[in-house]
XYZ file of C-alpha atoms in Angstrom:
693
model
C -93.542 15.075 -84.127
C -94.924 18.512 -85.077
C -98.486 17.548 -84.229
C -99.960 18.517 -80.868
C -98.235 16.577 -78.094
C -100.939 14.378 -76.519
C -101.859 14.072 -72.871
C -102.719 10.751 -71.262
C -105.812 11.256 -69.121
C -108.719 9.119 -67.892
C -107.218 6.016 -69.453
C -106.800 7.380 -72.997
C -104.640 9.654 -75.124
C -106.139 13.117 -75.637
C -105.382 16.132 -77.847
C -107.285 19.433 -78.071
C -109.797 19.990 -80.834
C -108.086 23.263 -81.764
C -104.396 24.097 -81.999
C -104.854 27.858 -82.217
C -102.934 28.612 -79.021
C -100.374 25.809 -79.251
C -96.822 26.640 -78.187
C -93.974 25.525 -80.414
C -91.108 23.516 -78.947
C -87.863 23.591 -80.901
C -84.721 21.495 -81.145
C -82.198 23.136 -78.813
C -79.345 22.822 -81.338
C -80.989 23.548 -84.691
C -84.169 25.456 -83.897
C -86.273 22.925 -85.819
C -89.843 22.567 -84.515
C -90.099 19.321 -82.555
C -93.596 19.504 -81.113
C -96.504 21.802 -80.390
C -98.128 21.875 -76.986
C -101.613 22.835 -75.819
C -104.177 21.810 -73.192
C -107.016 23.954 -74.539
C -110.322 22.347 -73.507
C -108.834 19.799 -71.111
C -111.136 19.106 -68.149
C -108.651 19.156 -65.262
C -111.371 18.524 -62.681
C -112.263 15.273 -64.449
C -108.574 14.297 -64.614
C -108.211 14.722 -60.863
C -111.491 12.934 -60.193
C -110.325 9.954 -62.250
C -107.194 9.721 -60.106
C -109.176 9.985 -56.850
C -111.638 7.291 -57.915
C -110.163 4.810 -60.400
C -106.553 5.402 -59.329
C -107.244 5.155 -55.631
C -109.315 2.002 -56.125
C -106.778 0.153 -58.277
C -103.768 1.032 -56.143
C -105.709 0.362 -52.947
C -106.108 -3.283 -53.904
C -102.338 -3.749 -53.801
C -99.930 -4.122 -50.903
C -96.628 -2.258 -50.653
C -94.789 -5.297 -52.002
C -97.141 -5.740 -54.946
C -96.641 -2.113 -55.908
C -92.882 -2.545 -55.485
C -92.866 -5.495 -57.889
C -94.727 -3.389 -60.463
C -92.107 -0.644 -60.142
C -89.423 -3.145 -61.065
C -91.417 -4.370 -64.052
C -91.951 -0.783 -65.217
C -88.207 -0.183 -64.890
C -87.522 -3.217 -67.071
C -90.067 -2.061 -69.652
C -88.383 1.343 -69.866
C -84.955 -0.268 -70.058
C -85.996 -2.300 -73.092
C -86.981 0.853 -74.988
C -84.671 3.465 -73.514
C -82.912 4.108 -76.835
C -86.124 5.767 -78.007
C -85.772 8.167 -75.084
C -82.080 8.771 -75.805
C -82.884 9.784 -79.380
C -85.445 12.322 -78.208
C -83.263 13.548 -75.348
C -80.549 14.670 -77.771
C -83.022 17.167 -79.207
C -83.218 18.870 -75.795
C -79.477 19.615 -75.952
C -78.446 16.683 -73.785
C -75.284 14.753 -74.579
C -75.246 10.978 -74.210
C -73.782 11.373 -70.722
C -76.438 13.960 -69.817
C -79.131 11.618 -71.082
C -77.669 8.726 -69.099
C -78.042 10.733 -65.897
C -81.645 11.551 -66.769
C -82.892 8.335 -68.369
C -80.885 5.590 -66.717
C -80.906 7.606 -63.508
C -84.693 7.768 -63.594
C -85.015 4.067 -64.323
C -82.591 3.434 -61.459
C -84.958 5.264 -59.108
C -87.704 2.769 -59.981
C -85.373 -0.140 -59.278
C -84.243 1.440 -56.007
C -87.753 2.031 -54.690
C -88.807 -1.439 -55.739
C -85.971 -2.889 -53.697
C -86.479 -0.619 -50.696
C -90.215 -1.250 -50.713
C -89.743 -5.000 -50.435
C -86.943 -4.754 -47.863
C -88.207 -1.977 -45.629
C -91.998 -2.034 -45.896
C -94.388 -4.806 -44.867
C -96.347 -6.798 -47.408
C -99.408 -4.933 -46.201
C -101.337 -1.701 -46.747
C -100.559 -0.021 -43.423
C -97.110 1.016 -42.207
C -96.500 0.850 -38.447
C -94.158 3.536 -37.137
C -92.222 3.252 -33.905
C -92.678 1.129 -30.828
C -95.936 0.416 -29.037
C -96.772 2.825 -26.215
C -98.306 1.233 -23.114
C -100.947 3.682 -21.888
C -102.232 1.712 -18.909
C -100.736 -0.165 -15.978
C -102.316 -3.486 -16.897
C -101.468 -3.301 -20.615
C -105.098 -3.176 -21.699
C -104.803 0.233 -23.408
C -102.112 0.836 -26.022
C -101.088 3.496 -28.495
C -99.222 3.262 -31.804
C -98.534 5.376 -34.831
C -99.579 4.157 -38.261
C -99.248 5.566 -41.764
C -102.121 5.233 -44.239
C -102.084 6.576 -47.798
C -103.566 9.950 -48.606
C -107.008 9.689 -50.239
C -106.316 12.101 -53.092
C -103.935 12.611 -55.993
C -100.225 13.489 -56.204
C -99.782 16.335 -58.680
C -96.179 16.493 -59.830
C -94.993 19.641 -61.585
C -91.549 19.140 -63.068
C -88.711 21.256 -64.429
C -87.359 21.133 -67.958
C -83.868 19.875 -67.156
C -84.688 16.259 -66.240
C -87.787 15.136 -68.167
C -87.383 11.448 -67.191
C -85.609 11.398 -63.827
C -87.569 14.398 -62.571
C -90.844 12.598 -63.238
C -89.849 9.153 -61.995
C -88.246 10.364 -58.762
C -91.669 11.749 -57.762
C -93.785 8.991 -59.291
C -91.972 6.079 -57.622
C -92.584 6.980 -53.949
C -96.148 8.097 -54.667
C -96.920 4.834 -56.464
C -95.318 2.796 -53.685
C -97.443 4.650 -51.131
C -100.558 3.862 -53.177
C -101.341 7.418 -54.302
C -102.163 8.050 -57.995
C -100.054 10.560 -59.942
C -100.832 13.360 -62.371
C -97.538 14.482 -63.910
C -97.165 17.874 -65.547
C -93.780 18.142 -67.341
C -92.180 21.408 -68.399
C -93.122 22.392 -71.941
C -89.590 22.655 -73.490
C -88.806 18.968 -72.861
C -92.247 17.506 -72.245
C -92.065 15.434 -75.423
C -89.458 13.217 -73.737
C -91.742 12.732 -70.734
C -94.625 11.913 -73.073
C -92.536 9.173 -74.721
C -91.649 7.768 -71.299
C -95.292 7.674 -70.201
C -96.281 6.096 -73.514
C -93.831 3.234 -72.909
C -95.233 2.725 -69.409
C -98.823 2.742 -70.687
C -98.037 0.339 -73.519
C -96.423 -2.065 -71.045
C -99.899 -2.794 -69.655
C -98.488 -2.705 -66.122
C -100.052 0.501 -64.829
C -103.120 0.022 -62.617
C -106.062 2.047 -63.897
C -105.801 5.732 -63.045
C -102.439 5.370 -61.315
C -100.606 7.650 -63.782
C -101.901 10.482 -65.937
C -99.940 12.976 -68.039
C -100.898 16.562 -68.800
C -98.827 17.942 -71.686
C -99.103 21.689 -71.388
C -100.208 24.449 -69.069
C -102.532 23.934 -66.086
C -103.655 27.451 -65.129
C -106.740 26.409 -63.125
C -105.268 23.301 -61.541
C -105.035 24.539 -57.942
C -108.700 25.566 -57.951
C -109.624 21.882 -58.221
C -107.340 20.576 -55.469
C -108.605 19.678 -52.002
C -107.701 18.057 -48.697
C -106.010 14.718 -49.345
C -104.201 15.948 -52.464
C -100.559 16.956 -52.612
C -98.345 18.899 -54.993
C -94.648 18.267 -55.559
C -93.063 21.130 -57.470
C -89.619 21.496 -59.032
C -88.673 24.825 -60.549
C -87.890 28.404 -59.666
C -88.151 29.729 -56.129
C -90.393 32.580 -57.286
C -92.910 30.222 -58.905
C -92.843 27.973 -55.854
C -93.728 30.880 -53.575
C -96.590 31.925 -55.827
C -98.034 28.411 -55.822
C -97.512 28.012 -52.092
C -99.566 31.158 -51.500
C -102.672 29.659 -53.154
C -105.706 29.215 -50.897
C -105.741 25.486 -51.614
C -102.398 25.245 -49.823
C -102.817 27.987 -47.239
C -106.271 27.000 -45.951
C -107.442 24.054 -48.035
C -105.144 21.412 -46.582
C -103.337 20.575 -49.845
C -99.786 19.468 -49.100
C -97.174 21.391 -51.027
C -93.492 20.590 -51.257
C -90.961 22.229 -53.515
C -87.410 21.686 -54.666
C -86.193 24.934 -56.187
C -83.121 26.618 -57.547
C -80.418 27.221 -54.963
C -77.025 28.883 -54.828
C -75.073 25.705 -54.105
C -71.446 25.911 -53.059
C -68.286 23.830 -53.104
C -65.545 24.541 -50.562
C -61.870 23.809 -51.133
C -60.356 22.941 -47.762
C -57.324 24.791 -46.435
C -55.285 21.588 -46.689
C -56.248 20.926 -50.322
C -53.482 22.923 -51.983
C -52.448 22.592 -55.634
C -50.860 19.214 -56.269
C -52.938 17.308 -53.723
C -55.524 14.712 -54.790
C -58.208 16.827 -53.125
C -57.336 19.896 -55.231
C -57.481 17.834 -58.409
C -60.788 16.236 -57.387
C -62.191 19.689 -56.594
C -61.338 21.100 -60.006
C -62.585 18.007 -61.815
C -65.889 18.184 -59.967
C -66.300 21.920 -60.526
C -65.834 21.570 -64.281
C -68.211 18.612 -64.372
C -70.883 20.581 -62.529
C -70.445 23.607 -64.797
C -70.849 21.576 -67.980
C -73.082 18.579 -67.182
C -76.509 19.306 -68.675
C -74.902 22.619 -69.701
C -75.098 23.619 -66.052
C -78.882 23.271 -66.026
C -79.067 21.397 -62.748
C -80.611 22.544 -59.514
C -77.633 20.969 -57.730
C -74.927 22.590 -59.878
C -72.063 24.430 -58.159
C -72.751 28.154 -58.399
C -70.117 29.336 -55.886
C -66.594 27.917 -55.685
C -65.403 28.958 -52.227
C -61.630 28.579 -51.968
C -58.814 29.926 -49.761
C -57.788 33.405 -50.934
C -54.281 32.286 -51.821
C -55.645 29.439 -53.961
C -57.998 31.482 -56.173
C -55.525 31.955 -59.019
C -54.491 28.286 -58.902
C -58.110 27.145 -59.168
C -58.880 29.522 -62.046
C -55.836 28.292 -63.980
C -56.703 24.641 -63.349
C -60.350 25.122 -64.379
C -59.302 26.946 -67.545
C -56.910 24.146 -68.467
C -59.447 21.393 -67.842
C -62.165 23.157 -69.833
C -59.781 23.575 -72.759
C -58.768 19.933 -72.577
C -62.153 18.317 -72.009
C -65.034 20.466 -73.242
C -66.292 20.694 -76.809
C -69.509 22.704 -77.205
C -71.921 21.723 -79.938
C -74.826 19.638 -81.156
C -74.852 16.543 -78.924
C -75.403 14.364 -82.009
C -72.012 15.432 -83.399
C -69.024 13.254 -82.595
C -66.792 14.531 -79.820
C -69.245 17.033 -78.311
C -69.134 17.016 -74.508
C -71.466 19.945 -73.751
C -74.659 20.688 -75.615
C -76.801 23.815 -75.798
C -79.248 25.074 -73.204
C -82.776 23.722 -73.478
C -84.106 26.670 -75.469
C -83.126 30.045 -76.855
C -85.331 31.623 -74.197
C -83.260 29.848 -71.541
C -80.057 31.017 -73.269
C -81.228 34.615 -73.184
C -82.214 34.295 -69.514
C -78.783 32.927 -68.577
C -77.043 35.777 -70.371
C -79.256 38.293 -68.546
C -78.266 36.800 -65.206
C -74.573 36.850 -66.157
C -74.949 40.562 -66.875
C -76.465 41.054 -63.428
C -73.589 39.133 -61.856
C -71.059 41.339 -63.658
C -72.918 44.462 -62.650
C -72.783 43.152 -59.068
C -69.006 42.963 -59.024
C -68.160 39.819 -60.968
C -65.212 39.733 -63.367
C -65.575 37.228 -66.198
C -62.251 35.346 -66.097
C -63.212 32.305 -68.204
C -65.609 32.225 -71.145
C -67.568 34.873 -73.032
C -71.132 36.082 -73.443
C -70.658 36.251 -77.220
C -72.339 33.621 -79.393
C -69.794 30.794 -79.656
C -68.605 28.858 -82.657
C -69.738 25.283 -82.074
C -69.492 21.828 -83.559
C -72.615 21.420 -85.673
C -74.557 18.228 -86.346
C -72.733 17.643 -89.641
C -69.368 17.784 -87.862
C -68.397 21.247 -89.132
C -67.382 24.098 -86.844
C -69.059 27.483 -86.873
C -71.932 29.599 -85.608
C -75.369 28.095 -84.923
C -77.662 31.128 -84.688
C -80.814 29.062 -84.160
C -79.263 27.034 -81.338
C -79.212 27.834 -77.627
C -75.436 27.687 -77.191
C -73.275 29.446 -74.609
C -69.745 28.759 -73.430
C -68.822 27.742 -69.876
C -68.220 30.877 -67.796
C -66.425 31.522 -64.512
C -66.683 34.859 -62.732
C -64.320 36.089 -60.032
C -65.651 38.204 -57.165
C -63.107 40.280 -55.262
C -65.804 40.920 -52.654
C -67.066 37.533 -51.490
C -69.847 39.294 -49.562
C -71.361 40.762 -52.728
C -75.156 40.322 -52.646
C -75.177 39.446 -56.348
C -73.024 36.322 -56.135
C -74.943 35.016 -53.142
C -78.412 35.725 -54.526
C -78.376 35.530 -58.344
C -78.357 32.212 -60.178
C -77.535 31.932 -63.855
C -79.088 28.533 -64.595
C -76.504 27.404 -67.089
C -72.763 26.635 -67.350
C -71.918 29.509 -65.019
C -70.071 29.505 -61.689
C -68.381 32.152 -59.558
C -65.211 31.897 -57.485
C -64.888 33.495 -54.044
C -61.904 33.656 -51.712
C -62.093 33.069 -47.949
C -59.675 33.785 -45.106
C -60.942 31.352 -42.453
C -63.163 28.294 -42.182
C -65.673 30.384 -40.255
C -65.855 32.800 -43.196
C -66.273 29.913 -45.646
C -69.189 28.559 -43.604
C -70.740 32.028 -43.398
C -70.561 32.335 -47.197
C -72.437 29.047 -47.578
C -75.127 30.399 -45.252
C -75.465 33.577 -47.332
C -76.910 31.443 -50.114
C -80.140 31.266 -48.102
C -80.425 27.495 -47.999
C -79.078 25.014 -50.533
C -79.672 21.566 -51.899
C -76.019 20.566 -51.555
C -72.588 21.814 -50.609
C -69.434 19.787 -51.201
C -66.147 20.042 -49.309
C -62.799 18.848 -50.681
C -60.518 18.051 -47.749
C -58.490 15.199 -46.303
C -58.309 16.805 -42.864
C -60.964 15.491 -40.431
C -60.723 18.675 -38.348
C -61.477 20.829 -41.392
C -64.381 18.545 -42.258
C -65.925 18.540 -38.778
C -65.511 22.297 -38.390
C -67.236 22.969 -41.702
C -69.952 20.382 -41.080
C -70.907 22.146 -37.848
C -71.119 25.441 -39.702
C -72.903 24.445 -42.925
C -75.007 21.306 -42.373
C -78.073 23.225 -41.183
C -78.111 25.221 -44.421
C -78.071 22.175 -46.723
C -80.097 19.138 -47.596
C -76.906 17.207 -48.344
C -73.167 17.697 -47.753
C -70.574 15.732 -49.733
C -67.059 15.332 -48.326
C -64.634 14.623 -51.144
C -61.113 13.310 -50.624
C -58.534 10.930 -52.079
C -60.268 7.946 -50.480
C -63.696 8.417 -52.046
C -63.027 10.561 -55.134
C -63.199 7.590 -57.511
C -66.277 6.006 -55.948
C -68.178 9.205 -55.139
C -71.338 9.799 -57.157
C -70.473 13.487 -57.143
C -71.737 16.820 -55.936
C -74.733 16.978 -58.247
C -76.069 13.423 -58.129
C -79.035 12.903 -55.802
C -79.617 9.286 -54.807
C -82.991 7.718 -54.021
C -81.569 6.393 -50.742
C -80.931 9.914 -49.442
C -82.912 13.109 -49.013
C -82.943 15.357 -52.096
C -84.114 18.758 -50.986
C -82.938 21.536 -48.791
C -83.998 24.322 -46.424
C -84.852 27.924 -47.160
C -84.401 29.030 -50.737
C -83.983 25.392 -51.823
C -87.692 24.907 -51.136
C -87.769 22.835 -47.971
C -88.920 19.723 -49.837
C -87.688 16.142 -49.796
C -88.338 14.675 -53.223
C -86.194 11.658 -52.512
C -85.110 10.178 -49.210
C -85.859 6.488 -49.215
C -88.954 5.470 -47.296
C -89.219 9.056 -45.990
C -90.401 10.052 -49.476
C -93.005 7.285 -49.476
C -94.329 8.387 -46.094
C -94.675 11.938 -47.408
C -97.627 10.583 -49.409
C -99.222 9.097 -46.309
C -100.786 10.386 -43.092
C -99.242 9.573 -39.725
C -101.980 8.887 -37.225
C -101.876 7.952 -33.543
C -104.261 5.077 -32.891
C -105.294 3.968 -29.415
C -107.091 0.877 -28.238
C -106.845 -2.552 -26.702
C -104.156 -5.073 -27.681
C -106.782 -6.969 -29.659
C -107.768 -3.840 -31.563
C -104.133 -2.846 -32.178
C -103.480 -6.296 -33.619
C -106.405 -5.944 -36.002
C -105.457 -2.411 -37.078
C -101.762 -3.054 -37.681
C -101.541 -6.698 -38.685
C -98.963 -7.112 -35.908
C -99.691 -9.188 -32.796
C -99.505 -7.248 -29.522
C -98.914 -8.575 -26.017
C -102.296 -8.985 -24.364
C -104.133 -9.906 -27.564
C -105.573 -13.377 -27.956
C -102.975 -16.089 -28.523
C -103.522 -19.699 -29.561
C -101.130 -22.156 -27.867
C -101.044 -25.050 -30.275
C -101.563 -27.695 -27.572
C -104.937 -26.169 -26.685
C -105.865 -25.216 -30.225
C -105.352 -27.468 -33.269
C -102.465 -29.515 -31.884
C -100.203 -28.528 -34.802
C -96.917 -26.935 -33.809
C -96.553 -23.512 -35.525
C -93.255 -24.649 -37.058
C -95.211 -27.334 -38.929
C -97.399 -24.702 -40.625
C -96.768 -23.050 -43.969
C -97.485 -19.358 -44.478
C -100.849 -20.347 -45.935
C -101.780 -22.073 -42.669
C -100.038 -19.937 -40.045
C -102.080 -17.257 -38.311
C -101.123 -14.204 -36.266
C -101.291 -15.263 -32.610
C -100.291 -18.911 -33.126
C -98.128 -19.714 -30.114
C -95.709 -22.128 -28.499
C -95.860 -22.069 -24.684
C -92.951 -24.191 -23.527
C -92.352 -26.205 -20.345
C -89.808 -24.879 -17.820
C -86.136 -25.719 -17.578
C -83.982 -25.295 -14.480
C -80.647 -23.475 -14.723
C -77.823 -25.005 -12.664
C -74.390 -23.745 -11.715
C -72.939 -26.588 -13.751
C -74.835 -25.339 -16.824
C -73.355 -21.864 -16.384
C -69.801 -23.152 -16.006
C -70.151 -25.566 -18.920
C -71.368 -22.741 -21.181
C -68.505 -20.502 -20.012
C -65.906 -23.178 -20.724
C -67.427 -24.083 -24.091
C -67.763 -20.488 -25.391
C -64.830 -18.842 -23.614
C -67.187 -16.260 -22.094
C -65.812 -16.217 -18.541
C -67.028 -12.728 -17.656
C -66.865 -12.335 -13.880
C -70.654 -12.045 -13.447
C -70.904 -15.704 -14.457
C -67.809 -17.044 -12.703
C -66.973 -14.971 -9.586
C -69.632 -14.965 -6.856
C -68.114 -12.166 -4.775
C -67.490 -9.821 -7.696
C -70.904 -10.546 -9.203
C -72.639 -9.803 -5.894
C -70.800 -6.473 -5.709
C -72.277 -5.495 -9.075
C -75.496 -3.435 -8.575
C -77.238 -5.346 -11.375
C -76.740 -8.924 -10.139
C -77.639 -10.871 -6.957
C -74.543 -13.053 -7.445
C -73.416 -15.345 -10.227
C -75.911 -15.342 -13.070
C -76.524 -17.246 -16.283
C -75.234 -15.907 -19.560
C -77.929 -14.134 -21.541
C -76.930 -16.035 -24.653
C -77.216 -19.315 -22.779
C -80.833 -18.438 -22.029
C -81.556 -17.448 -25.636
C -79.990 -20.698 -26.833
C -82.043 -22.727 -24.374
C -85.181 -20.873 -25.427
C -84.643 -22.059 -28.994
C -84.396 -25.603 -27.702
C -87.669 -25.129 -25.836
C -89.697 -23.846 -28.802
C -88.121 -25.435 -31.899
C -89.755 -28.343 -33.680
C -86.655 -30.110 -35.074
C -88.034 -32.014 -38.060
C -87.686 -30.649 -41.616
C -90.718 -28.642 -42.575
C -91.986 -25.337 -43.826
C -89.598 -23.379 -41.555
C -86.539 -23.052 -43.764
C -84.129 -20.932 -41.745
C -83.640 -18.612 -38.814
C -82.690 -15.265 -40.363
C -81.891 -13.383 -37.186
C -82.878 -11.853 -33.866
C -83.953 -8.271 -33.285
C -84.718 -6.048 -30.308
C -83.085 -8.373 -27.767
C -83.340 -7.059 -24.205
C -82.282 -8.829 -20.994
C -84.570 -7.699 -18.189
C -84.219 -9.929 -15.105
C -81.012 -11.824 -14.168
C -81.280 -15.608 -13.821
C -79.482 -17.257 -10.893
C -78.555 -20.921 -10.448
C -81.708 -22.786 -9.408
C -84.080 -20.494 -11.351
C -86.385 -21.861 -14.007
C -87.051 -20.364 -17.420
C -89.782 -20.914 -19.990
C -90.619 -19.239 -23.256
C -93.712 -18.048 -25.078
C -93.184 -17.728 -28.824
C -96.051 -16.095 -30.738
C -96.459 -15.447 -34.455
C -96.276 -11.649 -34.506
C -96.133 -10.656 -38.173
C -96.372 -12.647 -41.406
C -94.787 -11.188 -44.550
C -95.036 -13.266 -47.734
C -92.524 -12.397 -50.453
C -94.197 -11.634 -53.748
C -91.480 -13.120 -55.951
C -90.360 -16.071 -53.819
C -91.854 -19.323 -52.578
C -91.312 -18.285 -48.986
C -91.812 -15.340 -46.685
C -90.705 -13.998 -43.340
C -92.384 -14.651 -40.008
C -91.575 -12.416 -37.070
C -92.121 -14.182 -33.744
C -92.576 -12.447 -30.400
C -90.346 -14.236 -27.872
C -90.742 -13.710 -24.129
C -88.643 -15.580 -21.549
C -90.050 -15.735 -18.022
C -88.816 -17.220 -14.752
C -90.611 -19.306 -12.119
C -92.073 -16.108 -10.584
C -93.566 -15.068 -13.927
C -91.076 -12.205 -14.211
C -89.874 -11.304 -17.683
C -86.284 -12.447 -18.185
C -85.789 -11.394 -21.802
C -87.743 -10.205 -24.831
C -86.812 -10.280 -28.501
C -88.081 -10.982 -32.002
C -87.132 -14.180 -33.820
C -87.107 -13.993 -37.633
C -87.677 -17.109 -39.695
C -88.063 -17.845 -43.388
C -91.083 -20.057 -43.994
C -92.382 -21.763 -47.129
C -95.653 -20.471 -48.533
C -96.986 -23.992 -49.046
C -96.159 -27.386 -47.584
C -93.825 -29.408 -49.775
C -95.502 -32.255 -51.633
C -94.940 -35.626 -50.011
């Protein structure tokens, strides 16, 4: 692997014609050269143009659901060959557990977005956001918000610590949105990203131009970006600010989001004294965050904020757990639980920052800045001068307000412990970090939790509350999940790399569209009140429930006859269901209620009758009723009133991997005076094709 690491651009693998300026990448444990990296001569403008043309075209042919299915297939392809990635990951200093977080975690993101895409997005190319806004008295002029994909390319600049997860957590939402990706991994671990992309390319699943890889530096990249492009950056806050200041971002309309280093905290609640499950969970989590990935995580705990009288107890417990659990060495050696940093340059940088922390008032109470004896790859113990090893370190700050501890991050297995005298002071210390990705709180006291939440939530992208009830099931302080936002305010960058469908919509433009009901139906693929409807009696004579998805059309409608509601019906329903609420049974009390003219029919009686008015009972393509949504009762129905229903096919969503799909029906109940009685959506599962006779 000592040849030039290739890039994958414009549908082919590419390496420079000269390796004169290639950077060497070394094994983090042994110093052996693993790869050489260069982009000399790479035409970045052509790379971006390929994404904007071929990538946009190929992804634009697919619906959200089709893209979601491809994400699952890509996840399966990576799963089949993930041991190749594990073998390479060990060379970055990652233990098997570290690699699991990165590799299996990244694959899990693909699975998660595949599932969310099929459950939460339509099988369409436009996403409709929010309710319709009626902009005229007669309903002839409407407004809605829609999301359409950005017309450019998603450039994803990643950090060295998670070469697989860091790439896939950006790629998945961009791909689902329909925006092509150019991924630029960090040089020290880019060879793992290259192997991941190679597996994806060799799977044959990637639409043309949907994913390109640039292995190496991209100094002129921003000069080629334009409106419609976006950049997602993970790395240092200083680099993020420099990139954000580029004209392409400031005046050129390029979207820029960043997730950067942050001084994350973990608070030990006042109730979580030594001997409680919360104290034990706190210490366990702190040690895990110090040593997982050798502390090279943007979410790692940098400040342990504990009650002043618990500082010594926490230090003693952390020291004991480190001694019991942590063995530093080559991750390929048996028994090693913490590997080296990613490079000797990173090791030297961490040691420089530890020196700054000590100069700023920190006392090193656990660990040492001296080169440690480690477990080497052959199983022997001793020095490894060519490896990037450091020991876990904990510093104690007598002055919790010290600028150093609240501003300096040593991006390695380094944390600091601070004492607090009140919950208000603990919250203020969190705020001094300038904005964080995550803060965790160990407490079993709801009052402690709510007090701290009010004080710290605005300074964090995520807050984890850890107690005896969730300690075993919790994914932990440092584990972002694709379901939830991963980002944070202020110093943390302000980005949202994950966050469920929010992350998908980040790659799309929200636009207010206005027009007639007919036009809104055409633009959104969702039928709107006032648009043309086709009652089956006056159209083709085929009841909509007798139509498969292949035959059903938006606007197909059942307009039922009327049915009269009697007092006997109301009383029978009350006796049968046990719902004898006074509005249905007591004339005097009902009349005294400001909402009712007297005794009225049960709302659920009316909904049940409506089903009887629109259902075609024979077996057919309608397989099941899967629910009701948005039910609203508008006008009360008195004995002697009549009701009728209009049921209109509102939205049709085929399922890509099943022989059926979902149909959303617009249901409107009206009385004899044409007043709306109730509105709701009926959801049914319908076969794609009629069953063979």
